[in-house]
Structures are given as C-alpha cells and as structure tokens.
CSV table of C-alpha atoms and ligand atoms in Angstrom, one decimal:
chain,number,residue,atom,x,y,z
A,128,MET,CA,-0.2,0.3,-0.5
A,129,LYS,CA,1.3,3.5,-0.7
A,130,ASN,CA,0.3,7.2,-1.2
A,131,LEU,CA,-0.7,7.8,3.2
A,132,THR,CA,-1.4,11.1,3.9
A,133,GLY,CA,-0.2,11.0,7.4
A,134,LEU,CA,-4.5,13.1,7.3
A,135,VAL,CA,-7.3,11.4,9.4
A,136,VAL,CA,-10.7,11.8,10.2
A,137,SER,CA,-10.8,11.7,13.8
A,138,GLY,CA,-14.0,12.1,14.9
A,139,SER,CA,-17.7,12.3,13.0
A,140,GLY,CA,-21.1,12.8,14.6
A,141,VAL,CA,-24.6,12.5,13.6
A,142,PHE,CA,-27.7,14.6,14.2
A,143,VAL,CA,-31.5,13.6,12.6
A,144,PRO,CA,-34.1,15.5,13.7
A,145,SER,CA,-36.6,13.9,16.5
A,146,GLN,CA,-39.9,12.6,14.3
A,147,THR,CA,-39.6,9.7,11.6
A,148,ILE,CA,-42.3,9.1,9.4
A,149,ASN,CA,-42.2,4.9,8.5
A,150,ASN,CA,-43.6,3.7,4.9
A,151,GLU,CA,-47.5,3.3,6.0
A,152,GLU,CA,-47.2,6.6,7.3
A,153,ILE,CA,-46.4,7.3,4.3
A,154,VAL,CA,-47.7,5.5,1.7
A,155,GLU,CA,-51.7,6.1,3.2
A,156,SER,CA,-50.5,10.3,2.9
A,157,PHE,CA,-50.0,9.2,-0.6
A,158,ASN,CA,-52.7,7.6,-1.6
A,159,THR,CA,-55.1,10.3,0.4
A,160,TYR,CA,-53.8,12.9,-2.0
A,161,VAL,CA,-54.2,10.1,-5.3
A,162,ALA,CA,-57.4,9.1,-4.3
A,163,ARG,CA,-58.7,13.1,-4.1
A,164,PHE,CA,-56.8,13.8,-7.4
A,165,ASN,CA,-58.6,10.9,-8.7
A,166,ARG,CA,-62.2,12.1,-7.5
A,167,ASP,CA,-61.7,15.7,-8.3
A,168,HIS,CA,-60.3,14.8,-11.8
A,169,ALA,CA,-63.3,12.3,-12.3
A,170,ALA,CA,-64.4,14.0,-15.5
A,171,GLU,CA,-60.9,14.7,-16.8
A,172,ILE,CA,-60.0,11.5,-16.9
A,173,ALA,CA,-63.2,9.6,-17.7
A,174,ALA,CA,-62.7,11.5,-21.1
A,175,GLY,CA,-59.2,10.6,-21.5
A,176,THR,CA,-58.0,14.0,-21.5
A,177,THR,CA,-55.7,13.5,-17.8
A,178,LYS,CA,-53.8,10.2,-16.6
A,179,ALA,CA,-55.7,8.4,-13.4
A,180,LEU,CA,-52.9,8.7,-11.0
A,181,LEU,CA,-51.6,5.3,-9.9
A,182,GLU,CA,-51.6,4.3,-6.0
A,183,SER,CA,-47.8,3.8,-4.1
A,184,SER,CA,-47.4,0.4,-1.6
A,185,SER,CA,-44.8,0.0,1.3
A,186,ALA,CA,-43.7,-3.9,-0.2
A,187,PHE,CA,-43.1,-2.0,-3.5
A,188,ILE,CA,-40.4,0.6,-1.3
A,189,VAL,CA,-39.1,-1.8,1.0
A,190,LYS,CA,-38.6,-4.3,-2.4
A,191,ALA,CA,-37.4,-1.1,-4.6
A,192,SER,CA,-34.9,0.6,-2.1
A,193,GLY,CA,-34.6,-0.8,1.2
A,194,ILE,CA,-36.0,2.0,2.7
A,195,LYS,CA,-39.0,1.5,6.3
A,196,ASN,CA,-38.5,4.7,7.9
A,197,ARG,CA,-36.9,8.7,8.0
A,198,TYR,CA,-36.1,10.6,9.9
A,199,VAL,CA,-38.1,14.6,9.1
A,200,LEU,CA,-38.3,18.8,10.8
A,201,ASP,CA,-41.7,18.2,10.4
A,202,LYS,CA,-43.6,15.2,10.3
A,203,THR,CA,-47.2,17.5,10.1
A,204,GLY,CA,-46.9,19.1,7.0
A,205,ILE,CA,-45.4,16.3,5.1
A,206,LEU,CA,-48.3,13.1,5.7
A,207,ASP,CA,-50.9,15.8,5.3
A,208,PRO,CA,-52.3,15.6,2.1
A,209,GLU,CA,-53.6,18.7,1.3
A,210,VAL,CA,-49.8,20.5,2.0
A,211,MET,CA,-47.4,17.7,1.4
A,212,CYS,CA,-44.2,19.4,2.0
A,213,PRO,CA,-42.7,19.9,5.3
A,214,ARG,CA,-43.7,23.3,7.3
A,215,ILE,CA,-40.8,24.9,8.4
A,216,PRO,CA,-41.7,28.2,9.8
A,217,GLU,CA,-38.6,31.4,8.5
A,218,ARG,CA,-36.8,32.2,11.6
A,219,PRO,CA,-35.1,35.6,12.2
A,220,ASP,CA,-31.8,37.0,10.4
A,221,GLY,CA,-30.6,37.2,14.2
A,222,GLU,CA,-31.6,33.6,14.9
A,223,LEU,CA,-29.6,30.4,14.1
A,224,SER,CA,-30.6,29.5,11.0
A,225,VAL,CA,-32.3,25.7,11.2
A,226,MET,CA,-29.5,24.2,8.9
A,227,ALA,CA,-26.8,25.4,10.5
A,228,GLU,CA,-28.5,23.8,13.7
A,229,MET,CA,-28.7,20.0,12.9
A,230,ALA,CA,-24.8,21.2,11.6
A,231,VAL,CA,-24.1,22.7,15.3
A,232,ALA,CA,-25.2,19.5,16.9
A,233,ALA,CA,-23.4,17.1,14.5
A,234,ALA,CA,-20.6,19.1,14.6
A,235,ARG,CA,-20.5,19.2,18.5
A,236,GLU,CA,-20.7,15.6,18.8
A,237,ALA,CA,-17.4,15.3,16.1
A,238,MET,CA,-15.7,17.6,18.0
A,239,ALA,CA,-16.2,15.4,21.5
A,240,ALA,CA,-15.4,12.6,19.5
A,241,ALA,CA,-11.4,14.2,18.3
A,242,GLY,CA,-11.6,15.9,21.1
A,243,LYS,CA,-11.4,19.0,19.7
A,244,LYS,CA,-11.8,22.9,21.0
A,245,PRO,CA,-13.6,25.2,18.6
A,246,SER,CA,-10.2,27.7,19.2
A,247,GLU,CA,-8.1,24.1,17.1
A,248,ILE,CA,-10.4,24.2,14.1
A,249,ASP,CA,-8.7,26.4,11.2
A,250,GLY,CA,-11.6,26.0,8.7
A,251,VAL,CA,-15.1,25.0,8.4
A,252,ILE,CA,-16.5,23.6,5.2
A,253,CYS,CA,-20.2,22.8,5.4
A,254,SER,CA,-20.9,20.1,1.7
A,255,CYS,CA,-24.5,18.9,1.3
A,256,ALA,CA,-26.4,18.5,-2.0
A,257,VAL,CA,-29.7,21.1,-0.9
A,258,MET,CA,-28.5,24.7,0.5
A,259,GLN,CA,-31.4,26.7,2.7
A,260,ARG,CA,-30.0,29.9,0.9
A,261,ALA,CA,-27.5,31.6,-1.8
A,262,TYR,CA,-25.4,33.7,1.1
A,263,PRO,CA,-24.0,35.0,3.7
A,264,ALA,CA,-22.3,30.6,3.6
A,265,MET,CA,-23.6,28.3,5.8
A,266,ALA,CA,-20.3,26.7,7.4
A,267,ILE,CA,-19.3,30.8,8.6
A,268,GLU,CA,-23.0,31.0,9.9
A,269,ILE,CA,-21.9,27.5,11.7
A,270,GLN,CA,-17.7,29.0,12.4
A,271,ALA,CA,-19.7,31.9,14.0
A,272,ALA,CA,-22.1,29.7,16.1
A,273,LEU,CA,-19.3,27.3,17.5
A,274,GLY,CA,-16.8,30.2,18.2
A,275,SER,CA,-14.2,28.9,15.9
A,276,THR,CA,-12.7,31.3,13.8
A,277,GLY,CA,-10.8,30.7,10.6
A,278,PHE,CA,-12.0,30.6,7.4
A,279,ALA,CA,-15.5,28.7,6.1
A,280,PHE,CA,-17.3,27.7,2.9
A,281,ASP,CA,-19.9,26.2,1.1
A,282,MET,CA,-19.3,23.5,-1.4
A,283,SER,CA,-22.2,21.3,-3.1
A,284,VAL,CA,-21.8,18.0,-4.7
A,285,GLY,CA,-24.9,16.5,-5.0
A,286,CYS,CA,-24.9,13.0,-2.9
A,287,ALA,CA,-21.0,13.0,-3.2
A,288,SER,CA,-20.9,16.2,-1.4
A,289,ALA,CA,-18.9,14.4,2.1
A,290,THR,CA,-16.1,12.7,-0.1
A,291,TYR,CA,-15.6,15.7,-2.4
A,292,ALA,CA,-15.5,18.0,1.1
A,293,ILE,CA,-12.8,15.4,2.5
A,294,HIS,CA,-10.5,15.8,-0.6
A,295,VAL,CA,-10.6,19.6,-0.6
A,296,ALA,CA,-9.9,19.8,3.2
A,297,LYS,CA,-7.0,17.3,3.1
A,298,GLY,CA,-5.5,19.5,0.7
A,299,LEU,CA,-6.3,22.7,2.8
A,300,ILE,CA,-4.3,21.4,5.8
A,301,GLU,CA,-1.3,19.2,3.3
A,302,SER,CA,-1.1,23.0,1.5
A,303,GLY,CA,-0.6,24.2,5.4
A,304,GLY,CA,-3.5,26.1,5.6
A,305,ALA,CA,-5.1,24.9,8.5
A,306,ARG,CA,-4.3,22.5,11.1
A,307,ALA,CA,-8.0,21.0,11.4
A,308,ILE,CA,-11.3,21.2,9.0
A,309,LEU,CA,-14.8,20.5,10.7
A,310,ILE,CA,-17.1,19.1,7.6
A,311,CYS,CA,-20.5,19.5,8.4
A,312,ASN,CA,-22.6,17.7,5.6
A,313,PRO,CA,-26.5,18.9,6.9
A,314,GLU,CA,-29.9,17.9,4.7
A,315,ILE,CA,-32.9,19.1,4.6
A,316,LEU,CA,-34.1,16.7,2.0
A,317,THR,CA,-37.7,16.3,2.5
A,318,GLY,CA,-37.7,20.2,1.7
A,319,HIS,CA,-36.4,19.6,-2.2
A,320,ALA,CA,-38.4,16.1,-2.1
A,321,ASN,CA,-41.8,15.6,-5.0
A,322,PHE,CA,-44.2,14.1,-1.9
A,323,ARG,CA,-47.0,14.2,-4.8
A,324,GLU,CA,-44.9,11.9,-7.2
A,325,ARG,CA,-44.6,7.9,-7.0
A,326,ASP,CA,-41.8,6.9,-8.5
A,327,SER,CA,-39.4,9.3,-5.7
A,328,HIS,CA,-42.1,10.5,-2.2
A,329,PHE,CA,-41.4,7.9,-0.2
A,330,LEU,CA,-36.5,8.2,-1.3
A,331,PHE,CA,-35.8,11.4,1.2
A,332,GLY,CA,-34.9,11.9,5.0
A,333,ASP,CA,-33.7,15.0,7.0
A,334,ALA,CA,-30.1,14.3,8.9
A,335,CYS,CA,-26.9,16.2,9.4
A,336,THR,CA,-23.2,14.4,9.6
A,337,ALA,CA,-20.0,15.9,10.7
A,338,MET,CA,-16.0,14.8,10.8
A,339,ILE,CA,-12.8,16.6,12.1
A,340,ILE,CA,-10.2,15.8,9.7
A,341,GLU,CA,-6.1,17.2,10.5
A,342,ARG,CA,-2.9,15.6,10.9
A,343,ALA,CA,-2.6,12.0,12.5
A,344,GLU,CA,0.2,13.6,15.5
A,345,THR,CA,-2.4,16.0,16.6
A,346,ALA,CA,-5.6,14.1,16.6
A,347,SER,CA,-6.2,12.3,20.0
A,348,GLY,CA,-9.3,10.5,19.6
A,349,VAL,CA,-10.0,6.9,20.2
A,350,ASN,CA,-11.1,6.2,16.6
A,351,VAL,CA,-8.7,7.9,14.3
A,352,TRP,CA,-8.9,6.0,11.2
A,353,GLU,CA,-6.1,7.2,8.8
A,354,ILE,CA,-6.9,9.3,4.8
A,355,VAL,CA,-4.1,6.5,3.0
A,356,SER,CA,-5.8,8.6,-0.6
A,357,SER,CA,-9.2,10.2,-1.9
A,358,LYS,CA,-10.0,10.6,-5.3
A,359,LEU,CA,-13.3,11.9,-6.8
A,360,LYS,CA,-14.7,11.5,-10.5
A,361,ALA,CA,-17.5,13.3,-12.4
A,362,GLN,CA,-19.4,12.9,-15.5
A,363,PHE,CA,-22.2,15.1,-16.4
A,364,SER,CA,-25.6,14.0,-16.7
A,365,ASN,CA,-29.4,14.9,-16.2
A,366,ASN,CA,-30.7,12.0,-14.7
A,367,ILE,CA,-31.1,13.5,-11.4
A,368,ARG,CA,-31.9,17.4,-11.5
A,369,ASN,CA,-33.5,19.7,-9.6
A,370,ASN,CA,-34.2,23.8,-11.6
A,371,PHE,CA,-34.9,25.4,-8.6
A,372,GLY,CA,-32.3,28.7,-8.7
A,373,PHE,CA,-32.7,32.5,-8.7
A,374,LEU,CA,-33.1,32.2,-12.1
A,375,ASN,CA,-36.6,30.9,-11.5
A,376,ARG,CA,-37.8,34.6,-11.2
A,377,CYS,CA,-36.7,35.1,-14.3
A,378,ALA,CA,-39.4,32.6,-15.8
A,379,PRO,CA,-42.0,33.0,-13.6
A,380,GLU,CA,-44.4,30.4,-16.1
A,381,GLY,CA,-42.2,27.8,-14.3
A,382,ILE,CA,-42.1,29.1,-11.1
A,383,GLY,CA,-43.8,25.5,-8.6
A,384,LYS,CA,-43.5,23.5,-11.4
A,385,PRO,CA,-42.3,19.5,-10.2
A,386,ASP,CA,-38.9,19.9,-12.1
A,387,LYS,CA,-38.3,23.3,-9.3
A,388,LEU,CA,-38.2,19.9,-7.2
A,389,PHE,CA,-36.3,16.3,-7.2
A,390,VAL,CA,-36.6,14.4,-10.5
A,391,GLN,CA,-34.9,11.7,-11.2
A,392,GLN,CA,-35.1,8.9,-14.1
A,393,GLY,CA,-34.1,6.4,-11.4
A,394,ARG,CA,-33.6,3.4,-14.0
A,395,LYS,CA,-30.9,5.2,-16.2
A,396,VAL,CA,-29.1,5.8,-13.0
A,397,PHE,CA,-29.2,2.3,-11.8
A,398,LYS,CA,-27.7,1.7,-15.1
A,399,GLU,CA,-25.7,4.1,-15.5
A,400,VAL,CA,-23.9,5.2,-11.9
A,401,LEU,CA,-23.4,1.1,-10.6
A,402,PRO,CA,-21.0,0.5,-14.4
A,403,LEU,CA,-19.3,4.6,-13.4
A,404,VAL,CA,-18.6,4.3,-9.8
A,405,GLY,CA,-17.3,0.2,-9.9
A,406,HIS,CA,-14.6,0.6,-11.8
A,407,PHE,CA,-14.1,4.4,-10.4
A,408,MET,CA,-14.0,1.9,-6.7
A,409,THR,CA,-11.9,-0.8,-7.8
A,410,GLU,CA,-9.3,1.1,-10.1
A,411,HIS,CA,-8.6,4.0,-7.0
A,412,LEU,CA,-7.7,0.9,-4.9
A,413,ALA,CA,-5.6,-0.9,-7.5
A,414,GLU,CA,-4.0,2.4,-7.6
A,415,ASN,CA,-3.2,2.3,-3.9
A,416,GLY,CA,-2.0,-1.9,-4.3
A,417,LEU,CA,-4.9,-2.9,-2.5
A,418,THR,CA,-7.3,-6.2,-3.2
A,419,ALA,CA,-10.2,-7.3,-2.1
A,420,THR,CA,-9.0,-9.3,0.4
A,421,ASP,CA,-7.3,-6.3,2.5
A,422,ILE,CA,-10.9,-4.7,2.2
A,423,LYS,CA,-12.3,-4.8,5.8
A,424,ARG,CA,-15.1,-2.3,5.8
A,425,LEU,CA,-17.6,-0.5,3.0
A,426,TRP,CA,-19.4,2.7,3.4
A,427,LEU,CA,-21.4,3.1,0.8
A,428,HIS,CA,-24.1,5.8,-0.5
A,429,GLN,CA,-27.2,4.6,1.0
A,430,ALA,CA,-29.0,5.4,-1.8
A,431,ASN,CA,-30.6,1.9,-2.4
A,432,ILE,CA,-29.9,-1.1,-1.1
A,433,HIS,CA,-29.5,-3.4,-4.3
A,434,MET,CA,-27.1,-0.3,-5.8
A,435,ASN,CA,-24.6,-1.0,-2.8
A,436,ILE,CA,-25.3,-4.7,-3.0
A,437,PHE,CA,-24.2,-4.7,-6.5
A,438,LEU,CA,-21.1,-2.5,-5.4
A,439,ALA,CA,-19.7,-4.6,-2.9
A,440,HIS,CA,-20.0,-7.3,-5.0
A,441,LYS,CA,-17.9,-5.6,-7.9
A,442,VAL,CA,-15.7,-4.4,-5.2
A,443,LEU,CA,-15.3,-7.6,-3.0
A,444,GLY,CA,-15.3,-10.7,-5.2
A,445,HIS,CA,-18.8,-11.8,-3.2
A,446,ASP,CA,-21.8,-10.8,-1.8
A,447,PRO,CA,-21.6,-8.4,1.2
A,448,SER,CA,-22.1,-9.2,4.6
A,449,PRO,CA,-23.7,-6.6,6.7
A,450,SER,CA,-20.8,-5.9,8.5
A,451,GLU,CA,-18.7,-5.9,5.2
A,452,ALA,CA,-21.3,-2.8,3.7
A,453,PRO,CA,-23.4,-1.6,6.7
A,454,ASN,CA,-25.9,-0.4,5.1
A,455,VAL,CA,-28.3,2.4,6.7
A,456,ILE,CA,-30.9,3.0,4.4
A,457,ASP,CA,-33.8,1.5,6.5
A,458,GLU,CA,-34.1,4.0,9.2
A,459,TYR,CA,-32.6,7.0,7.0
A,460,ALA,CA,-33.2,6.6,4.0
A,461,ASN,CA,-32.3,8.5,1.5
A,462,THR,CA,-29.8,11.2,3.5
A,463,SER,CA,-27.7,12.5,0.2
A,464,SER,CA,-24.0,13.6,1.5
A,465,ALA,CA,-25.1,12.2,4.9
A,466,GLY,CA,-25.8,8.6,4.3
A,467,ALA,CA,-22.4,7.5,4.0
A,468,ILE,CA,-21.2,8.7,7.1
A,469,ILE,CA,-23.8,7.9,9.3
A,470,ALA,CA,-23.0,4.4,7.8
A,471,PHE,CA,-19.3,4.9,8.9
A,472,ASN,CA,-20.1,6.7,12.1
A,473,LYS,CA,-22.7,3.9,13.3
A,474,HIS,CA,-20.0,0.9,12.0
A,475,ASN,CA,-16.7,1.6,12.3
A,476,ALA,CA,-15.7,1.7,16.0
A,477,ASP,CA,-15.8,-2.8,15.6
A,478,LEU,CA,-12.8,-2.6,13.4
A,479,ALA,CA,-9.3,-3.1,14.4
A,480,THR,CA,-5.7,-0.9,13.9
A,481,GLY,CA,-4.3,-1.5,9.9
A,482,ASP,CA,-7.5,-2.3,9.1
A,483,ILE,CA,-8.9,-0.7,5.6
A,484,GLY,CA,-12.5,0.4,4.8
A,485,VAL,CA,-13.2,3.1,1.8
A,486,LEU,CA,-15.9,5.4,2.2
A,487,CYS,CA,-17.1,5.7,-1.4
A,488,THR,CA,-19.9,8.3,-2.9
A,489,PHE,CA,-21.7,9.4,-5.7
A,490,GLY,CA,-24.7,11.1,-6.9
A,491,ALA,CA,-26.1,14.1,-9.2
A,492,GLY,CA,-24.2,15.1,-11.9
A,493,TYR,CA,-22.6,11.8,-12.0
A,494,SER,CA,-20.3,12.9,-8.5
A,495,ALA,CA,-18.2,10.2,-7.0
A,496,GLY,CA,-15.8,10.4,-4.3
A,497,SER,CA,-13.6,7.4,-3.0
A,498,VAL,CA,-11.7,8.1,0.1
A,499,ILE,CA,-9.8,5.2,1.0
A,500,LEU,CA,-8.9,4.6,5.2
A,501,ARG,CA,-6.7,2.8,7.3
A,502,LYS,CA,-7.6,2.9,11.2
A,503,LEU,CA,-4.9,4.3,13.8
A,504,SER,CA,-6.3,3.7,16.9
B,15,COA,N1,-45.5,2.0,-5.2
B,15,COA,C1,-45.7,1.1,-6.6
B,15,COA,N2,-45.4,0.7,-7.2
B,15,COA,C2,-44.3,1.9,-8.0
B,15,COA,C3,-43.9,2.9,-7.4
B,15,COA,C4,-44.6,3.0,-6.1
B,15,COA,N3,-44.6,4.0,-5.6
B,15,COA,N4,-43.1,3.8,-8.3
B,15,COA,C5,-43.0,3.5,-9.3
B,15,COA,N5,-44.3,1.4,-9.4
B,15,COA,C6,-43.9,0.8,-10.1
B,15,COA,C7,-44.0,1.3,-11.3
B,15,COA,O1,-44.6,1.7,-11.8
B,15,COA,C8,-43.4,-0.1,-12.4
B,15,COA,O2,-44.3,-0.3,-12.8
B,15,COA,P1,-44.3,-1.2,-13.9
B,15,COA,O3,-43.0,-2.6,-13.7
B,15,COA,O4,-46.1,-2.0,-14.0
B,15,COA,O5,-43.8,-0.5,-15.3
B,15,COA,C9,-42.6,-0.8,-11.0
B,15,COA,O6,-42.8,-0.2,-9.8
B,15,COA,C10,-40.8,-0.5,-11.4
B,15,COA,O7,-40.5,1.0,-11.5
B,15,COA,P2,-39.4,1.3,-11.7
B,15,COA,O8,-39.6,3.3,-11.3
B,15,COA,O9,-38.8,0.7,-12.5
B,15,COA,O10,-38.5,1.4,-10.0
B,15,COA,P3,-37.3,0.9,-9.7
B,15,COA,O11,-36.9,-0.7,-9.7
B,15,COA,O12,-36.3,1.3,-10.8
B,15,COA,O13,-37.8,1.6,-8.2
B,15,COA,C11,-35.9,3.4,-7.1
B,15,COA,C12,-37.2,2.5,-8.4
B,15,COA,C13,-36.1,4.9,-7.4
B,15,COA,C14,-36.1,3.1,-5.8
B,15,COA,C15,-34.8,2.9,-7.8
B,15,COA,O14,-34.6,3.4,-9.4
B,15,COA,C16,-33.6,4.2,-7.9
B,15,COA,O15,-33.3,3.9,-6.1
B,15,COA,N6,-32.7,4.2,-8.3
B,15,COA,C17,-31.6,5.0,-8.5
B,15,COA,C18,-31.5,6.3,-7.2
B,15,COA,C19,-30.2,6.9,-7.3
B,15,COA,O16,-29.2,6.0,-6.8
B,15,COA,N7,-30.3,7.7,-7.0
B,15,COA,C20,-28.5,8.8,-6.8
B,15,COA,C21,-28.9,9.6,-6.0
B,15,COA,S1,-29.8,10.4,-5.1
C-alpha cells in the first residue's frame, strides 16, 4: 500500500430530527392524495384528457429501495395530503438558521469524539446537496455559532458532497492552510422532495453529519482513521436534476413546476452509475496496491440497497455480509451526502488497528468520491 497521507478523520457526529415517518404513513398520505386527485378529476380522467394517478405501496418501497423509515423535521406538513411539504417556519436573521442548527449539533459530537476545541478548528466546510440559502455561506454561520475562527465556505456536489469535502480539506491541510477542518453535511432533503410523485415520494429523510480532518500527530480521539488516499470523479448527466434557483423568477411561468423539486430517472441512474462507480472504486484501490482481501468494510452512499449490494460485490468479489457493507438506508432513507457518513459513524468502532475501509459516495452530477481509510487507533 502506498500514498499514506499522514492526515486523519479523527471524529464524526450525526444529528437527526426527533420525528420519524414509516412507509405505511407516507403511503397512506400519498394514496389519500391520489384518491382525492382522481375524484376531483374524474370527468377529465373519464374523457381521457387526464391520467388517473396510481397508488403507492410500502411493499414496493422496501423491495425497490430497502427504505423502511426516515427522520424528518416536520412530519405533520409532509403527511397532510393538502400540504405534502414540511412546514419549517422562517426564522429572524438574528436567529441561528435551521441548517446551521443541525450542523452545530453534529459538529459538537464530532469535535467531542476528536477531542477538539473550537479554537483548534481553522476551517469549516459545509458540503451538502441542498443549501437553505445562497449567502451568507452556511459554513460561516456554523463557524460563528461554534466560536471558531479562520476560514469557512460552502460547497455542493450532490450526494458526493461529503467525500469531495474530505478531498478538499485534505488538500487545504497538506498545503499548510489549516491545522484541523470541520466538515458538516446538513441535509433537509424533505424540503426538496416531491411528495406527490409516486416514483420518488418515499426516498428522502433529513439528517446532518460532521467530521474532523487533521494531521495524525495532533489527533487524540479513540476512533482515528488515516486517509490513505482520496479520489474524485465527475461525468455530466441530467438524470438526477433540480432546476430550483434564483433565475426562476426570471421565468415566472416555471415557478412551482415539478422540475423545481427533485427529479430523477431512477432506472437510468441505476444503469449508468453502477458501472461508473464500480470501475472508479476498483481503479482507486488498484492505484493504491489494494485488493478485495485487504478491505474490511465499505461505507457506501445510502440511496438504494440493491445498488450497494451490487457495488460491494464488484469490489469484494462476493455478496457482502452486513458487516462488510453496512446499510443504514432502512432507518434513515436517502440522506444524500450524510448517508455514507452515518454508516461510517455507526459502524467503524468495532474494526481493529490497521483495518482498511472505503468510504464512497456518488450521485447527482454524476459525481463520485472515494476515500480509502486505515484505522490508526
Ligand atoms: N409504489 C408502487 N409501485 C411503484 C411505485 C410506488 N411508489 N413507484 C413505481 N412503481 C412501479 C412502476 O410503475 C413500475 O411498474 P411497471 O413495472 O408496471 O411499469 C415498477 O414499480 C418499477 O418501477 P421503477 O421506477 O423501474 O422502479 P425501480 O426498481 O427502478 O426503483 C428507485 C425505483 C427510485 C427506488 C430506483 O430506481 C433507484 O433507487 N434508483 C437509483 C437512485 C439513486 O441512486 N439515486 C442517486 C442519487 S440520490
């Protein structure tokens, strides 16, 4: 094995909201919406000018995705068939914003795990798929709330945001720009989910993860993972897309249309992303002189359980045991950038010094990031 960087992930943290929605609840809300739509449009449906909507089913959701539950900021709004959207009240500018609040909670856990004080963090990166606002950067608000100084900035690379941020943080520390960097991945994905769309209404949950990246010699945590190597990949695709943005008001006829929420061609994503990421992961391992037998664990992006079984099989050469590729998608659903870090956070303490694991995230863009980690302590 080559390329040991001397940099580590010295702590991680997870925040989830207190409310949960199970599949039965989300399907009941969706099917009530469908029944009302079909009743209200009965004449057009009979005339053939409008298509009747089809019901959803929890059996399909579990079978197609592995999802059974999701944590959410506002259950009531999402499940109300007249609303189907979380109600998250605007806060005065002087109050901590909701994304920053989630990030601070996850960050405090990560900092405690790494034994780091705010004064020892020189940079904050907020890296996630869906930002609450354009500016000021969420990361700067998080930095101020924690009482850290130095630099802070936001970045967004869809579901690959967390591994992209690790790669960037690593470069910043290597170049002498910081002693330790806090990465936060707050995701309020229920805010961009289309709960009226049968193909995707069940996919998302809300969560935030955080990690501390620093040099091995300054790390004092108990679960410290050396970054052996990190690698990024991108290849443009429209198959996962969201057209929401500040240009929407320049074309008001499009405001409120479904393309301003999450849209995906799930089958195409499956077909295109699996070979792309499978090849990317095996190439990254080979570049570092590693083979399947060297890998103790894969922490993969949590979008679909079948994708993860396929990718783990490709990398390991056999169907993975739950310990080799732990999935958290059943409990958390797709939390975009946070998903693989939740899997890492919940499933890394049991491994032994010297064990190697791979953190790999991928999604919209397409974008993918792979981080090979080796347990130090
Ligand atoms: N309830 C019941 N049936 C449903 C349904 C629902 N909510 N949604 C779709 N179906 C039906 C479809 O109509 C279709 O029926 P048909 O075979 O009679 O035409 C069938 O189930 C299969 O639909 P399909 O859309 O092909 O499902 P799928 O197996 O591809 O699963 C996803 C859908 C979204 C779970 C899956 O495509 C996926 O996870 N893709 C990758 C997502 C991803 O990784 N994204 C990354 C970035 S977030």
